[in-house]
Short mmCIF file of N, CA and C in Angstrom, two decimals:
data_model
loop_
_atom_site.label_atom_id
_atom_site.label_comp_id
_atom_site.label_asym_id
_atom_site.label_seq_id
_atom_site.Cartn_x
_atom_site.Cartn_y
_atom_site.Cartn_z
N MET A 1 95.73 -17.18 28.70
CA MET A 1 94.29 -17.05 28.80
C MET A 1 93.89 -17.00 30.27
N GLN A 2 93.03 -16.07 30.60
CA GLN A 2 92.49 -15.95 31.97
C GLN A 2 91.20 -16.76 32.06
N LYS A 3 91.08 -17.55 33.13
CA LYS A 3 89.87 -18.36 33.33
C LYS A 3 89.33 -18.11 34.73
N TRP A 4 88.01 -18.02 34.81
CA TRP A 4 87.31 -17.99 36.09
C TRP A 4 86.24 -19.07 36.05
N TYR A 5 85.88 -19.55 37.23
CA TYR A 5 84.90 -20.61 37.36
C TYR A 5 83.78 -20.16 38.29
N VAL A 6 82.56 -20.60 37.96
CA VAL A 6 81.38 -20.32 38.77
C VAL A 6 80.68 -21.65 39.02
N ALA A 7 80.34 -21.92 40.27
CA ALA A 7 79.69 -23.18 40.62
C ALA A 7 78.70 -22.94 41.75
N ILE A 8 77.68 -23.77 41.81
CA ILE A 8 76.66 -23.59 42.84
C ILE A 8 77.21 -23.85 44.24
N ASP A 9 78.33 -24.56 44.35
CA ASP A 9 78.95 -24.74 45.66
C ASP A 9 80.14 -23.80 45.86
N GLY A 10 80.19 -22.73 45.06
CA GLY A 10 81.26 -21.75 45.15
C GLY A 10 81.00 -20.72 46.23
N ASP A 11 81.89 -19.75 46.28
CA ASP A 11 81.82 -18.67 47.27
C ASP A 11 82.38 -17.41 46.61
N ASP A 12 81.64 -16.33 46.66
CA ASP A 12 82.09 -15.10 46.02
C ASP A 12 83.28 -14.45 46.72
N GLN A 13 83.69 -14.97 47.86
CA GLN A 13 84.89 -14.49 48.54
C GLN A 13 86.14 -15.21 48.04
N TRP A 14 85.97 -16.27 47.28
CA TRP A 14 87.09 -17.04 46.75
C TRP A 14 87.64 -16.39 45.48
N SER A 15 88.75 -16.90 44.98
CA SER A 15 89.41 -16.32 43.81
C SER A 15 88.69 -16.60 42.50
N GLY A 16 87.90 -17.67 42.44
CA GLY A 16 87.26 -18.06 41.19
C GLY A 16 88.20 -18.74 40.22
N LEU A 17 89.44 -18.96 40.63
CA LEU A 17 90.44 -19.53 39.73
C LEU A 17 90.48 -21.05 39.74
N LEU A 18 89.77 -21.67 40.68
CA LEU A 18 89.72 -23.13 40.77
C LEU A 18 88.33 -23.63 40.36
N ALA A 19 88.29 -24.71 39.63
CA ALA A 19 87.00 -25.26 39.16
C ALA A 19 86.19 -25.87 40.29
N ILE A 20 86.88 -26.40 41.30
CA ILE A 20 86.19 -27.00 42.45
C ILE A 20 86.84 -26.48 43.73
N PRO A 21 86.11 -26.48 44.84
CA PRO A 21 86.70 -26.00 46.09
C PRO A 21 87.91 -26.86 46.48
N ASN A 22 88.93 -26.21 47.06
CA ASN A 22 90.09 -26.97 47.52
C ASN A 22 89.72 -27.77 48.77
N ALA A 23 90.61 -28.64 49.20
CA ALA A 23 90.32 -29.53 50.33
C ALA A 23 90.03 -28.77 51.61
N ALA A 24 90.68 -27.63 51.79
CA ALA A 24 90.49 -26.83 53.01
C ALA A 24 89.24 -25.96 52.94
N LYS A 25 88.58 -25.95 51.78
CA LYS A 25 87.40 -25.10 51.56
C LYS A 25 87.75 -23.62 51.80
N SER A 26 88.97 -23.25 51.39
CA SER A 26 89.42 -21.87 51.54
C SER A 26 89.53 -21.13 50.21
N ASP A 27 89.37 -21.86 49.11
CA ASP A 27 89.42 -21.25 47.77
C ASP A 27 88.71 -22.18 46.80
N GLY A 28 88.24 -21.59 45.72
CA GLY A 28 87.53 -22.36 44.71
C GLY A 28 86.79 -21.43 43.77
N PRO A 29 85.73 -21.93 43.15
CA PRO A 29 84.99 -21.13 42.18
C PRO A 29 84.14 -20.05 42.86
N PHE A 30 83.77 -19.06 42.06
CA PHE A 30 82.80 -18.07 42.52
C PHE A 30 81.43 -18.75 42.64
N ALA A 31 80.53 -18.10 43.35
CA ALA A 31 79.16 -18.60 43.49
C ALA A 31 78.21 -17.96 42.48
N THR A 32 78.56 -16.77 41.97
CA THR A 32 77.61 -16.04 41.11
C THR A 32 78.25 -15.52 39.84
N LEU A 33 77.42 -15.39 38.83
CA LEU A 33 77.86 -14.78 37.58
C LEU A 33 78.21 -13.31 37.79
N THR A 34 77.50 -12.65 38.67
CA THR A 34 77.78 -11.23 38.93
C THR A 34 79.20 -11.07 39.45
N ARG A 35 79.63 -11.95 40.33
CA ARG A 35 81.00 -11.87 40.86
C ARG A 35 82.02 -12.13 39.78
N ALA A 36 81.74 -13.08 38.89
CA ALA A 36 82.66 -13.36 37.78
C ALA A 36 82.76 -12.15 36.86
N ARG A 37 81.63 -11.51 36.56
CA ARG A 37 81.64 -10.30 35.73
C ARG A 37 82.47 -9.22 36.39
N ASP A 38 82.28 -9.02 37.69
CA ASP A 38 83.02 -7.99 38.41
C ASP A 38 84.52 -8.28 38.44
N ALA A 39 84.89 -9.57 38.56
CA ALA A 39 86.30 -9.95 38.53
C ALA A 39 86.91 -9.63 37.17
N LEU A 40 86.16 -9.90 36.12
CA LEU A 40 86.62 -9.58 34.76
C LEU A 40 86.85 -8.08 34.62
N ARG A 41 85.91 -7.29 35.07
CA ARG A 41 86.04 -5.83 34.96
C ARG A 41 87.24 -5.32 35.73
N GLN A 42 87.46 -5.82 36.92
CA GLN A 42 88.60 -5.40 37.72
C GLN A 42 89.91 -5.81 37.05
N TRP A 43 89.95 -7.04 36.56
CA TRP A 43 91.14 -7.55 35.88
C TRP A 43 91.49 -6.67 34.68
N ARG A 44 90.48 -6.25 33.93
CA ARG A 44 90.73 -5.39 32.77
C ARG A 44 91.22 -4.01 33.20
N ARG A 45 90.65 -3.45 34.26
CA ARG A 45 91.11 -2.14 34.77
C ARG A 45 92.56 -2.21 35.21
N GLU A 46 92.99 -3.37 35.67
CA GLU A 46 94.36 -3.54 36.16
C GLU A 46 95.33 -3.99 35.07
N GLY A 47 94.91 -3.90 33.81
CA GLY A 47 95.81 -4.17 32.70
C GLY A 47 95.67 -5.51 32.03
N GLY A 48 94.63 -6.26 32.33
CA GLY A 48 94.46 -7.58 31.74
C GLY A 48 93.81 -7.61 30.37
N SER A 49 93.51 -6.44 29.81
CA SER A 49 92.86 -6.45 28.49
C SER A 49 93.82 -6.95 27.43
N GLY A 50 93.26 -7.42 26.33
CA GLY A 50 94.07 -7.93 25.24
C GLY A 50 94.29 -9.42 25.29
N GLN A 51 93.91 -10.07 26.38
CA GLN A 51 94.05 -11.51 26.50
C GLN A 51 92.67 -12.16 26.41
N ASP A 52 92.67 -13.41 25.99
CA ASP A 52 91.42 -14.16 25.96
C ASP A 52 90.96 -14.46 27.38
N VAL A 53 89.63 -14.51 27.55
CA VAL A 53 89.03 -14.78 28.85
C VAL A 53 87.95 -15.83 28.69
N ASP A 54 87.91 -16.78 29.61
CA ASP A 54 86.84 -17.77 29.67
C ASP A 54 86.22 -17.72 31.06
N ILE A 55 84.90 -17.75 31.13
CA ILE A 55 84.19 -17.91 32.38
C ILE A 55 83.41 -19.20 32.26
N HIS A 56 83.76 -20.19 33.08
CA HIS A 56 83.16 -21.52 33.01
C HIS A 56 82.07 -21.65 34.05
N LEU A 57 80.90 -22.12 33.63
CA LEU A 57 79.80 -22.39 34.54
C LEU A 57 79.70 -23.88 34.77
N ALA A 58 79.77 -24.29 36.04
CA ALA A 58 79.60 -25.70 36.37
C ALA A 58 78.14 -26.08 36.21
N ALA A 59 77.89 -27.35 36.06
CA ALA A 59 76.52 -27.86 35.94
C ALA A 59 75.72 -27.47 37.17
N GLY A 60 74.44 -27.27 36.98
CA GLY A 60 73.56 -26.94 38.09
C GLY A 60 72.66 -25.78 37.71
N THR A 61 71.78 -25.44 38.61
CA THR A 61 70.87 -24.32 38.40
C THR A 61 71.46 -23.09 39.07
N HIS A 62 71.85 -22.13 38.25
CA HIS A 62 72.44 -20.89 38.74
C HIS A 62 71.33 -19.85 38.84
N ARG A 63 70.84 -19.62 40.04
CA ARG A 63 69.74 -18.68 40.26
C ARG A 63 70.29 -17.27 40.40
N LEU A 64 69.56 -16.32 39.83
CA LEU A 64 69.95 -14.91 39.91
C LEU A 64 69.03 -14.19 40.88
N SER A 65 69.61 -13.41 41.77
CA SER A 65 68.80 -12.61 42.69
C SER A 65 68.51 -11.24 42.09
N GLU A 66 69.22 -10.91 41.01
CA GLU A 66 69.00 -9.66 40.29
C GLU A 66 69.39 -9.89 38.83
N THR A 67 68.97 -8.99 37.97
CA THR A 67 69.28 -9.09 36.55
C THR A 67 70.79 -8.94 36.35
N LEU A 68 71.37 -9.82 35.56
CA LEU A 68 72.79 -9.73 35.21
C LEU A 68 72.90 -8.76 34.03
N VAL A 69 73.55 -7.65 34.26
CA VAL A 69 73.70 -6.62 33.23
C VAL A 69 75.12 -6.68 32.68
N LEU A 70 75.23 -6.83 31.37
CA LEU A 70 76.51 -6.81 30.69
C LEU A 70 76.54 -5.60 29.77
N ASP A 71 77.72 -5.00 29.61
CA ASP A 71 77.85 -3.85 28.72
C ASP A 71 79.18 -3.95 27.97
N GLN A 72 79.61 -2.85 27.35
CA GLN A 72 80.81 -2.89 26.52
C GLN A 72 82.05 -3.29 27.29
N ARG A 73 82.08 -3.09 28.61
CA ARG A 73 83.24 -3.51 29.41
C ARG A 73 83.39 -5.03 29.44
N ASP A 74 82.32 -5.73 29.12
CA ASP A 74 82.30 -7.19 29.25
C ASP A 74 82.51 -7.91 27.92
N SER A 75 82.61 -7.16 26.84
CA SER A 75 82.72 -7.79 25.53
C SER A 75 84.18 -7.95 25.13
N GLY A 76 84.40 -8.76 24.13
CA GLY A 76 85.75 -8.95 23.61
C GLY A 76 86.17 -7.79 22.74
N SER A 77 87.37 -7.88 22.25
CA SER A 77 87.90 -6.80 21.42
C SER A 77 87.44 -6.95 19.99
#
């Protein structure tokens, strides 16, 4: 199963594979849902389809600067 994490203290330059930032603050969760969606789309283009995917949102207020648009690329099989 592929998992990505989004948190208000995240960074869209990070991998999104860690639930909390590492001690060096060099990797951790994404900051935005848009980045998580884009990571999912890229992962599927690179052959990751057919596996389960979870995107975890940490507690907090996740503000959107633009509308989050989801389409058939973002749905399950």
